[in-house]
GROMACS .gro file of C-alpha atoms in nm:
model
  475
    1UNK     CA    1  -2.729   5.565  -3.457
    2UNK     CA    2  -2.587   5.238  -3.465
    3UNK     CA    3  -2.260   5.419  -3.450
    4UNK     CA    4  -2.368   5.608  -3.164
    5UNK     CA    5  -2.465   5.243  -2.974
    6UNK     CA    6  -2.113   5.165  -3.103
    7UNK     CA    7  -1.978   5.447  -2.912
    8UNK     CA    8  -2.192   5.403  -2.560
    9UNK     CA    9  -2.091   4.987  -2.598
   10UNK     CA   10  -1.715   5.151  -2.616
   11UNK     CA   11  -1.722   5.401  -2.342
   12UNK     CA   12  -1.851   5.174  -2.137
   13UNK     CA   13  -1.605   4.897  -2.201
   14UNK     CA   14  -1.324   5.178  -2.130
   15UNK     CA   15  -1.476   5.298  -1.731
   16UNK     CA   16  -1.608   4.901  -1.626
   17UNK     CA   17  -1.223   4.806  -1.708
   18UNK     CA   18  -1.087   5.158  -1.580
   19UNK     CA   19  -1.258   5.073  -1.270
   20UNK     CA   20  -1.151   4.769  -1.209
   21UNK     CA   21  -0.780   4.789  -1.244
   22UNK     CA   22  -0.847   5.095  -0.986
   23UNK     CA   23  -1.019   4.905  -0.738
   24UNK     CA   24  -0.708   4.597  -0.814
   25UNK     CA   25  -0.461   4.850  -0.792
   26UNK     CA   26  -0.585   4.919  -0.415
   27UNK     CA   27  -0.712   4.589  -0.262
   28UNK     CA   28  -0.267   4.470  -0.431
   29UNK     CA   29  -0.154   4.446  -0.071
   30UNK     CA   30   0.197   4.670   0.040
   31UNK     CA   31   0.456   4.433   0.123
   32UNK     CA   32   0.809   4.580   0.371
   33UNK     CA   33   1.029   4.296   0.441
   34UNK     CA   34   1.233   4.364   0.698
   35UNK     CA   35   1.529   4.153   0.815
   36UNK     CA   36   1.805   4.226   1.118
   37UNK     CA   37   2.122   4.061   1.038
   38UNK     CA   38   2.239   3.860   1.394
   39UNK     CA   39   1.939   3.876   1.586
   40UNK     CA   40   1.918   3.558   1.795
   41UNK     CA   41   1.594   3.409   1.876
   42UNK     CA   42   1.628   3.509   2.240
   43UNK     CA   43   1.675   3.867   2.161
   44UNK     CA   44   1.378   4.046   2.163
   45UNK     CA   45   1.113   4.221   2.428
   46UNK     CA   46   0.852   3.960   2.416
   47UNK     CA   47   1.020   3.654   2.422
   48UNK     CA   48   1.149   3.792   2.819
   49UNK     CA   49   1.524   3.910   2.724
   50UNK     CA   50   1.640   4.003   3.094
   51UNK     CA   51   1.774   4.405   3.046
   52UNK     CA   52   1.686   4.406   2.669
   53UNK     CA   53   1.359   4.616   2.568
   54UNK     CA   54   1.194   4.566   2.251
   55UNK     CA   55   0.841   4.819   2.260
   56UNK     CA   56   0.803   4.791   1.881
   57UNK     CA   57   0.800   4.420   1.807
   58UNK     CA   58   0.638   4.413   2.125
   59UNK     CA   59   0.372   4.581   1.977
   60UNK     CA   60   0.402   4.435   1.593
   61UNK     CA   61   0.398   4.101   1.786
   62UNK     CA   62   0.031   4.152   1.985
   63UNK     CA   63  -0.042   4.259   1.657
   64UNK     CA   64   0.050   4.015   1.413
   65UNK     CA   65   0.045   3.678   1.391
   66UNK     CA   66   0.408   3.626   1.583
   67UNK     CA   67   0.588   3.307   1.465
   68UNK     CA   68   0.784   3.106   1.779
   69UNK     CA   69   0.901   2.883   1.559
   70UNK     CA   70   1.061   2.982   1.277
   71UNK     CA   71   1.368   3.014   1.091
   72UNK     CA   72   1.643   3.067   0.885
   73UNK     CA   73   1.710   2.912   0.567
   74UNK     CA   74   2.067   2.838   0.673
   75UNK     CA   75   2.264   2.953   0.988
   76UNK     CA   76   2.387   3.245   0.778
   77UNK     CA   77   2.317   3.584   0.601
   78UNK     CA   78   2.402   3.572   0.284
   79UNK     CA   79   2.259   3.248   0.215
   80UNK     CA   80   1.884   3.355   0.417
   81UNK     CA   81   1.911   3.615   0.237
   82UNK     CA   82   1.950   3.367  -0.102
   83UNK     CA   83   1.626   3.105   0.082
   84UNK     CA   84   1.396   3.473   0.137
   85UNK     CA   85   1.476   3.643  -0.242
   86UNK     CA   86   1.436   3.280  -0.436
   87UNK     CA   87   1.164   3.048  -0.203
   88UNK     CA   88   1.441   2.784  -0.186
   89UNK     CA   89   1.773   2.686  -0.048
   90UNK     CA   90   2.102   2.852  -0.026
   91UNK     CA   91   2.331   2.577  -0.215
   92UNK     CA   92   2.090   2.563  -0.517
   93UNK     CA   93   2.158   2.895  -0.601
   94UNK     CA   94   2.478   2.917  -0.601
   95UNK     CA   95   2.461   3.109  -0.213
   96UNK     CA   96   2.746   2.851  -0.028
   97UNK     CA   97   2.856   3.057   0.195
   98UNK     CA   98   2.892   3.434   0.307
   99UNK     CA   99   2.966   3.663   0.044
  100UNK     CA  100   2.906   3.414  -0.303
  101UNK     CA  101   2.625   3.497  -0.518
  102UNK     CA  102   2.307   3.466  -0.638
  103UNK     CA  103   2.300   3.283  -1.012
  104UNK     CA  104   2.238   3.510  -1.255
  105UNK     CA  105   1.944   3.279  -1.317
  106UNK     CA  106   1.743   3.263  -0.997
  107UNK     CA  107   1.417   3.425  -1.065
  108UNK     CA  108   1.314   3.613  -0.712
  109UNK     CA  109   1.087   3.745  -0.555
  110UNK     CA  110   1.146   4.134  -0.694
  111UNK     CA  111   1.134   3.987  -1.065
  112UNK     CA  112   0.779   3.864  -1.064
  113UNK     CA  113   0.619   4.164  -0.811
  114UNK     CA  114   0.730   4.400  -1.045
  115UNK     CA  115   0.645   4.276  -1.315
  116UNK     CA  116   0.270   4.236  -1.180
  117UNK     CA  117   0.296   4.618  -1.097
  118UNK     CA  118   0.437   4.679  -0.796
  119UNK     CA  119   0.744   4.907  -0.729
  120UNK     CA  120   1.025   4.747  -0.559
  121UNK     CA  121   1.298   4.853  -0.317
  122UNK     CA  122   1.594   4.746  -0.132
  123UNK     CA  123   1.736   4.972   0.161
  124UNK     CA  124   2.030   4.798   0.353
  125UNK     CA  125   2.255   4.551   0.326
  126UNK     CA  126   2.293   4.337  -0.017
  127UNK     CA  127   2.581   4.054   0.022
  128UNK     CA  128   2.445   3.803  -0.288
  129UNK     CA  129   2.736   3.986  -0.535
  130UNK     CA  130   3.022   3.771  -0.393
  131UNK     CA  131   3.240   4.074  -0.214
  132UNK     CA  132   3.316   4.028   0.141
  133UNK     CA  133   3.455   4.264   0.484
  134UNK     CA  134   3.324   4.515   0.574
  135UNK     CA  135   3.015   4.625   0.391
  136UNK     CA  136   3.106   4.922   0.088
  137UNK     CA  137   2.890   5.108  -0.144
  138UNK     CA  138   2.814   4.837  -0.468
  139UNK     CA  139   2.823   5.032  -0.854
  140UNK     CA  140   2.542   5.067  -1.078
  141UNK     CA  141   2.749   4.802  -1.318
  142UNK     CA  142   2.791   4.607  -1.070
  143UNK     CA  143   2.621   4.233  -1.201
  144UNK     CA  144   2.538   4.134  -0.908
  145UNK     CA  145   2.370   4.459  -0.773
  146UNK     CA  146   1.985   4.466  -0.618
  147UNK     CA  147   1.886   4.621  -0.946
  148UNK     CA  148   1.964   4.252  -1.150
  149UNK     CA  149   1.726   4.144  -0.878
  150UNK     CA  150   1.461   4.340  -0.968
  151UNK     CA  151   1.453   4.653  -0.709
  152UNK     CA  152   1.396   4.939  -0.938
  153UNK     CA  153   1.556   5.175  -0.624
  154UNK     CA  154   1.868   5.068  -0.439
  155UNK     CA  155   2.026   5.210  -0.165
  156UNK     CA  156   2.258   4.889  -0.103
  157UNK     CA  157   2.623   4.821   0.056
  158UNK     CA  158   2.790   4.440   0.012
  159UNK     CA  159   2.789   4.359   0.298
  160UNK     CA  160   2.733   4.507   0.700
  161UNK     CA  161   2.727   4.865   0.788
  162UNK     CA  162   2.740   5.105   1.104
  163UNK     CA  163   2.699   5.401   1.201
  164UNK     CA  164   2.721   5.727   0.939
  165UNK     CA  165   2.749   5.453   0.660
  166UNK     CA  166   2.846   5.523   0.279
  167UNK     CA  167   2.623   5.364   0.085
  168UNK     CA  168   2.447   5.333  -0.349
  169UNK     CA  169   2.209   5.499  -0.441
  170UNK     CA  170   2.166   5.302  -0.743
  171UNK     CA  171   2.497   5.341  -0.803
  172UNK     CA  172   2.559   5.661  -0.651
  173UNK     CA  173   2.788   5.640  -0.353
  174UNK     CA  174   2.653   5.873  -0.034
  175UNK     CA  175   2.783   5.999   0.268
  176UNK     CA  176   2.516   5.962   0.498
  177UNK     CA  177   2.556   6.013   0.956
  178UNK     CA  178   2.364   5.869   1.165
  179UNK     CA  179   2.243   5.559   1.307
  180UNK     CA  180   2.206   5.329   1.002
  181UNK     CA  181   1.914   5.206   1.136
  182UNK     CA  182   1.722   5.531   1.085
  183UNK     CA  183   1.914   5.605   0.780
  184UNK     CA  184   1.766   5.274   0.623
  185UNK     CA  185   1.384   5.294   0.765
  186UNK     CA  186   1.394   5.706   0.611
  187UNK     CA  187   1.524   5.629   0.249
  188UNK     CA  188   1.240   5.387   0.245
  189UNK     CA  189   0.978   5.558   0.438
  190UNK     CA  190   1.072   5.813   0.136
  191UNK     CA  191   1.048   5.565  -0.106
  192UNK     CA  192   0.748   5.422   0.075
  193UNK     CA  193   0.529   5.792   0.041
  194UNK     CA  194   0.681   5.857  -0.384
  195UNK     CA  195   0.489   5.525  -0.453
  196UNK     CA  196   0.187   5.562  -0.241
  197UNK     CA  197   0.155   5.976  -0.430
  198UNK     CA  198   0.117   5.742  -0.765
  199UNK     CA  199  -0.119   5.459  -0.607
  200UNK     CA  200   0.123   5.187  -0.689
  201UNK     CA  201   0.129   4.915  -0.457
  202UNK     CA  202   0.461   4.805  -0.329
  203UNK     CA  203   0.732   4.563  -0.226
  204UNK     CA  204   1.015   4.701  -0.057
  205UNK     CA  205   1.280   4.505   0.103
  206UNK     CA  206   1.489   4.677   0.419
  207UNK     CA  207   1.820   4.437   0.544
  208UNK     CA  208   1.976   4.569   0.835
  209UNK     CA  209   2.324   4.582   0.929
  210UNK     CA  210   2.270   4.504   1.296
  211UNK     CA  211   2.365   4.380   1.550
  212UNK     CA  212   2.658   4.260   1.356
  213UNK     CA  213   2.989   4.317   1.406
  214UNK     CA  214   3.187   4.536   1.405
  215UNK     CA  215   2.882   4.664   1.658
  216UNK     CA  216   2.941   5.060   1.727
  217UNK     CA  217   2.567   5.149   1.920
  218UNK     CA  218   2.539   5.535   2.013
  219UNK     CA  219   2.677   5.643   2.376
  220UNK     CA  220   2.256   5.706   2.470
  221UNK     CA  221   2.219   5.378   2.290
  222UNK     CA  222   2.390   5.182   2.473
  223UNK     CA  223   2.382   5.355   2.805
  224UNK     CA  224   2.109   5.055   3.006
  225UNK     CA  225   2.448   4.806   2.909
  226UNK     CA  226   2.710   4.966   3.117
  227UNK     CA  227   2.737   4.707   3.291
  228UNK     CA  228   2.799   4.356   3.057
  229UNK     CA  229   3.182   4.415   2.810
  230UNK     CA  230   3.190   4.654   2.573
  231UNK     CA  231   3.091   4.399   2.260
  232UNK     CA  232   2.840   4.317   2.425
  233UNK     CA  233   2.726   4.628   2.518
  234UNK     CA  234   2.744   4.813   2.130
  235UNK     CA  235   2.552   4.493   2.018
  236UNK     CA  236   2.263   4.604   2.263
  237UNK     CA  237   2.233   4.962   2.170
  238UNK     CA  238   2.234   4.869   1.820
  239UNK     CA  239   1.916   4.664   1.911
  240UNK     CA  240   1.796   4.966   2.013
  241UNK     CA  241   1.840   5.153   1.759
  242UNK     CA  242   1.637   4.891   1.499
  243UNK     CA  243   1.365   4.839   1.765
  244UNK     CA  244   1.347   5.320   1.723
  245UNK     CA  245   1.338   5.304   1.361
  246UNK     CA  246   1.041   4.980   1.318
  247UNK     CA  247   0.877   5.242   1.566
  248UNK     CA  248   0.910   5.568   1.291
  249UNK     CA  249   0.827   5.282   1.040
  250UNK     CA  250   0.535   5.179   1.224
  251UNK     CA  251   0.433   5.511   1.288
  252UNK     CA  252   0.468   5.656   0.936
  253UNK     CA  253   0.267   5.357   0.792
  254UNK     CA  254  -0.054   5.416   0.996
  255UNK     CA  255  -0.005   5.828   0.973
  256UNK     CA  256  -0.007   5.750   0.585
  257UNK     CA  257  -0.335   5.627   0.640
  258UNK     CA  258  -0.191   5.297   0.497
  259UNK     CA  259  -0.110   5.028   0.761
  260UNK     CA  260  -0.415   4.870   0.682
  261UNK     CA  261  -0.334   4.635   0.389
  262UNK     CA  262   0.062   4.656   0.432
  263UNK     CA  263   0.225   4.353   0.507
  264UNK     CA  264   0.522   4.395   0.782
  265UNK     CA  265   0.719   4.044   0.779
  266UNK     CA  266   1.006   4.071   1.049
  267UNK     CA  267   1.264   3.852   1.058
  268UNK     CA  268   1.662   3.752   1.177
  269UNK     CA  269   1.961   3.618   0.880
  270UNK     CA  270   2.068   3.353   1.066
  271UNK     CA  271   2.097   3.300   1.472
  272UNK     CA  272   2.217   3.462   1.737
  273UNK     CA  273   2.573   3.518   1.824
  274UNK     CA  274   2.799   3.381   2.148
  275UNK     CA  275   3.047   3.596   2.362
  276UNK     CA  276   2.756   3.783   2.376
  277UNK     CA  277   2.546   3.837   2.749
  278UNK     CA  278   2.335   3.804   2.811
  279UNK     CA  279   2.292   3.493   2.625
  280UNK     CA  280   2.109   3.570   2.286
  281UNK     CA  281   1.883   3.234   2.261
  282UNK     CA  282   1.715   3.195   2.475
  283UNK     CA  283   1.813   2.934   2.596
  284UNK     CA  284   1.865   2.733   2.224
  285UNK     CA  285   2.094   2.518   2.184
  286UNK     CA  286   2.419   2.649   1.911
  287UNK     CA  287   2.444   2.980   1.790
  288UNK     CA  288   2.502   3.211   1.513
  289UNK     CA  289   2.693   2.870   1.182
  290UNK     CA  290   2.549   2.572   1.346
  291UNK     CA  291   2.257   2.308   1.294
  292UNK     CA  292   2.095   2.360   1.677
  293UNK     CA  293   1.796   2.564   1.751
  294UNK     CA  294   2.076   2.833   1.871
  295UNK     CA  295   2.155   2.870   1.458
  296UNK     CA  296   1.836   2.866   1.279
  297UNK     CA  297   1.582   2.969   1.487
  298UNK     CA  298   1.535   3.360   1.439
  299UNK     CA  299   1.251   3.570   1.640
  300UNK     CA  300   0.967   3.662   1.350
  301UNK     CA  301   0.630   3.848   1.290
  302UNK     CA  302   0.372   3.915   1.088
  303UNK     CA  303   0.113   4.236   1.101
  304UNK     CA  304  -0.129   4.214   0.862
  305UNK     CA  305  -0.432   4.417   1.038
  306UNK     CA  306  -0.691   4.442   0.734
  307UNK     CA  307  -0.638   4.078   0.758
  308UNK     CA  308  -0.460   3.927   1.052
  309UNK     CA  309  -0.536   3.909   1.372
  310UNK     CA  310  -0.326   3.900   1.679
  311UNK     CA  311  -0.173   3.531   1.782
  312UNK     CA  312   0.077   3.288   1.850
  313UNK     CA  313   0.170   3.021   1.615
  314UNK     CA  314   0.410   2.809   1.681
  315UNK     CA  315   0.387   2.603   1.296
  316UNK     CA  316   0.683   2.557   1.182
  317UNK     CA  317   0.742   2.839   0.931
  318UNK     CA  318   1.042   2.963   0.743
  319UNK     CA  319   1.209   3.218   0.549
  320UNK     CA  320   1.224   2.978   0.211
  321UNK     CA  321   0.843   3.051   0.281
  322UNK     CA  322   0.839   3.368   0.280
  323UNK     CA  323   0.723   3.363  -0.155
  324UNK     CA  324   0.562   3.174  -0.162
  325UNK     CA  325   0.324   3.319   0.082
  326UNK     CA  326   0.301   3.635  -0.054
  327UNK     CA  327   0.254   3.505  -0.409
  328UNK     CA  328  -0.033   3.311  -0.249
  329UNK     CA  329  -0.155   3.573  -0.102
  330UNK     CA  330  -0.097   3.824  -0.366
  331UNK     CA  331  -0.253   3.566  -0.650
  332UNK     CA  332   0.016   3.527  -0.846
  333UNK     CA  333   0.010   3.158  -0.961
  334UNK     CA  334   0.340   2.949  -0.854
  335UNK     CA  335   0.465   2.810  -1.128
  336UNK     CA  336   0.681   3.186  -1.145
  337UNK     CA  337   0.884   3.058  -0.918
  338UNK     CA  338   1.159   2.817  -0.991
  339UNK     CA  339   1.118   2.513  -0.958
  340UNK     CA  340   1.209   2.273  -0.703
  341UNK     CA  341   1.080   2.525  -0.457
  342UNK     CA  342   1.163   2.435  -0.066
  343UNK     CA  343   0.920   2.705   0.103
  344UNK     CA  344   0.496   2.657   0.042
  345UNK     CA  345   0.228   2.928   0.127
  346UNK     CA  346   0.161   2.991   0.540
  347UNK     CA  347  -0.153   3.223   0.423
  348UNK     CA  348  -0.369   2.927   0.520
  349UNK     CA  349  -0.256   2.998   0.918
  350UNK     CA  350  -0.318   3.309   0.938
  351UNK     CA  351  -0.660   3.287   1.175
  352UNK     CA  352  -0.566   3.011   1.257
  353UNK     CA  353  -0.513   2.759   1.509
  354UNK     CA  354  -0.275   2.440   1.294
  355UNK     CA  355  -0.056   2.329   1.455
  356UNK     CA  356   0.073   2.065   1.226
  357UNK     CA  357   0.339   2.133   0.895
  358UNK     CA  358   0.259   1.844   0.569
  359UNK     CA  359   0.602   1.935   0.422
  360UNK     CA  360   0.919   1.901   0.591
  361UNK     CA  361   1.203   2.235   0.608
  362UNK     CA  362   1.511   2.054   0.498
  363UNK     CA  363   1.860   2.300   0.528
  364UNK     CA  364   2.177   2.221   0.355
  365UNK     CA  365   2.512   2.372   0.469
  366UNK     CA  366   2.878   2.351   0.417
  367UNK     CA  367   2.873   1.949   0.470
  368UNK     CA  368   2.621   2.020   0.707
  369UNK     CA  369   2.275   1.958   0.704
  370UNK     CA  370   1.873   1.909   0.852
  371UNK     CA  371   1.562   1.862   0.828
  372UNK     CA  372   1.244   1.945   1.050
  373UNK     CA  373   0.942   1.781   1.014
  374UNK     CA  374   0.727   1.938   1.314
  375UNK     CA  375   0.875   1.824   1.595
  376UNK     CA  376   1.084   1.545   1.501
  377UNK     CA  377   1.473   1.715   1.349
  378UNK     CA  378   1.672   1.571   1.177
  379UNK     CA  379   2.024   1.695   1.229
  380UNK     CA  380   2.293   1.639   0.936
  381UNK     CA  381   2.687   1.657   1.131
  382UNK     CA  382   2.826   1.563   0.765
  383UNK     CA  383   2.603   1.599   0.438
  384UNK     CA  384   2.949   1.328   0.289
  385UNK     CA  385   3.045   1.072   0.566
  386UNK     CA  386   2.613   1.020   0.664
  387UNK     CA  387   2.684   1.151   1.030
  388UNK     CA  388   2.328   1.157   1.083
  389UNK     CA  389   2.102   1.212   1.507
  390UNK     CA  390   1.758   1.224   1.541
  391UNK     CA  391   1.593   1.525   1.770
  392UNK     CA  392   1.190   1.537   1.930
  393UNK     CA  393   1.193   1.903   2.000
  394UNK     CA  394   0.831   1.902   2.134
  395UNK     CA  395   0.999   1.641   2.430
  396UNK     CA  396   1.312   1.810   2.414
  397UNK     CA  397   1.372   2.147   2.252
  398UNK     CA  398   1.749   2.173   2.376
  399UNK     CA  399   1.900   1.877   2.152
  400UNK     CA  400   2.055   1.693   2.408
  401UNK     CA  401   1.918   1.353   2.420
  402UNK     CA  402   1.972   1.177   2.028
  403UNK     CA  403   1.661   0.939   1.921
  404UNK     CA  404   1.760   0.804   1.688
  405UNK     CA  405   1.846   0.405   1.813
  406UNK     CA  406   1.554   0.461   2.054
  407UNK     CA  407   1.344   0.503   1.692
  408UNK     CA  408   1.483   0.385   1.431
  409UNK     CA  409   1.178   0.393   1.158
  410UNK     CA  410   1.110   0.683   1.213
  411UNK     CA  411   1.461   0.757   1.169
  412UNK     CA  412   1.535   0.607   0.847
  413UNK     CA  413   1.315   0.718   0.645
  414UNK     CA  414   1.346   1.131   0.744
  415UNK     CA  415   1.705   0.966   0.686
  416UNK     CA  416   1.663   0.868   0.344
  417UNK     CA  417   1.371   1.191   0.278
  418UNK     CA  418   1.696   1.439   0.324
  419UNK     CA  419   1.943   1.231   0.111
  420UNK     CA  420   1.630   1.248  -0.196
  421UNK     CA  421   1.622   1.599  -0.116
  422UNK     CA  422   2.001   1.593  -0.165
  423UNK     CA  423   1.976   1.391  -0.420
  424UNK     CA  424   1.785   1.741  -0.661
  425UNK     CA  425   1.985   1.989  -0.438
  426UNK     CA  426   2.251   1.803  -0.634
  427UNK     CA  427   2.081   1.853  -0.972
  428UNK     CA  428   2.020   2.238  -0.960
  429UNK     CA  429   2.435   2.290  -0.869
  430UNK     CA  430   2.495   2.101  -1.152
  431UNK     CA  431   2.249   2.397  -1.339
  432UNK     CA  432   1.977   2.162  -1.446
  433UNK     CA  433   1.722   2.391  -1.286
  434UNK     CA  434   1.828   2.629  -1.582
  435UNK     CA  435   1.745   2.638  -1.845
  436UNK     CA  436   2.007   2.751  -2.026
  437UNK     CA  437   2.146   2.407  -1.767
  438UNK     CA  438   2.445   2.667  -1.742
  439UNK     CA  439   2.559   2.794  -1.365
  440UNK     CA  440   2.688   3.133  -1.417
  441UNK     CA  441   2.812   3.180  -1.096
  442UNK     CA  442   3.150   3.337  -1.065
  443UNK     CA  443   3.391   3.131  -0.892
  444UNK     CA  444   3.468   3.221  -0.472
  445UNK     CA  445   3.366   3.565  -0.320
  446UNK     CA  446   3.661   3.839  -0.252
  447UNK     CA  447   3.815   4.092  -0.014
  448UNK     CA  448   3.653   4.407  -0.175
  449UNK     CA  449   4.038   4.613  -0.111
  450UNK     CA  450   4.142   4.346  -0.378
  451UNK     CA  451   3.843   4.437  -0.629
  452UNK     CA  452   4.055   4.694  -0.868
  453UNK     CA  453   3.714   4.890  -0.894
  454UNK     CA  454   3.743   5.103  -0.518
  455UNK     CA  455   4.102   5.126  -0.529
  456UNK     CA  456   4.025   5.441  -0.686
  457UNK     CA  457   3.916   5.501  -0.354
  458UNK     CA  458   4.171   5.425  -0.125
  459UNK     CA  459   4.297   5.680   0.007
  460UNK     CA  460   3.970   5.910   0.062
  461UNK     CA  461   3.776   5.613   0.234
  462UNK     CA  462   4.118   5.494   0.460
  463UNK     CA  463   4.042   5.688   0.819
  464UNK     CA  464   3.584   5.565   0.830
  465UNK     CA  465   3.648   5.347   1.105
  466UNK     CA  466   3.475   5.120   0.924
  467UNK     CA  467   3.718   5.046   0.657
  468UNK     CA  468   4.094   5.191   0.731
  469UNK     CA  469   4.182   4.848   0.919
  470UNK     CA  470   4.115   4.723   0.513
  471UNK     CA  471   4.288   4.983   0.348
  472UNK     CA  472   4.638   4.971   0.297
  473UNK     CA  473   4.838   5.267   0.095
  474UNK     CA  474   5.119   5.243  -0.021
  475UNK     CA  475   5.389   5.547   0.026
   0.00000   0.00000   0.00000
């Protein structure tokens, strides 16, 4: 009788434990981060662009929280990608400029979510493994591949990519046909469907290569832009293809019955390009690679129908906030992030009218920087030469009037805060954040055509339009 009772207690405990775990699994939201490449702040329909229509971005913005003051972690691609994965300024992570490797000592959001039970996948541009030039597939044993940083499944290339790309599926090189946006969304959906069938929550990163140069859109996608110069036609045509692919993604999530509890977070990796007409930055000052608003501020939306109601927020946010926000949502301690961390959770602004941020947003890139304290912005023209300017974005959104002379007290506080923060970044660069205190990154980026591993592919790739100017065949 006593033994039977023990068996009954054990079975009851097992049943409760199993039920709880299953319930937790169902409640864990799916997470998709989708990012474009060089899409400027003004390049959306919902910002009343004069020629570009983005019906799917518009629908997403209408159904989620539109972040009107969202900032890329840096005004350039690789550094911003490092900030997304780590929640930290790019220089802390060793990604000082485009093409640098992400330090292998960094702890990424993919690694943390994988440990928590998420299936993890990366689809598209990587650009964190030390190689420059048009995107080529990544080798399976690459020391800086997406797999090294926590992604179970990856269909990735080193850098930008366009129509009919050759990509790496966990190290296997595969040639695809069609729009790059459609390809990576389609492959990401295969991954999502597979994990849904297994009752697993998924963390999916979709990093598009559009509308980055060299820009190659189909005739149909650029048909509405015939009055523009050819480069601008292709640029806007690539955004048309991206928006259509976003529509496919949202439609499939709904048909799968998982859209309500899926967080879909969209943004661009840096400000818009100069020389594209109509302008890419919506009237802001500066473009990609500058510390002005046009170089840092990018379009962003978070859609999560089960939780987030439709709203527009002017609360300042950045790509460095993505990691801590996701951890806050999932219920994972922020101690899982490598410190110092530069982002904060923005979960408190969901369904609220909160406008003021209590923690400043810092930037450092190529001896330049910035620090944003709500409407006050410190622009650092040179860290080395201590060249600072101060702007009030509320009164002067185009950053035309340096107010440092008439606001000396605020100016000195902002300078001190920036220099103190900058000192912490210098400590990070020395490796002081890592338990082994070693900086393991390779020295400088290189172009892939100087990498001996790729030479066996030169003959095969020499006629591909994206590679032909990069490959020299000895005769």
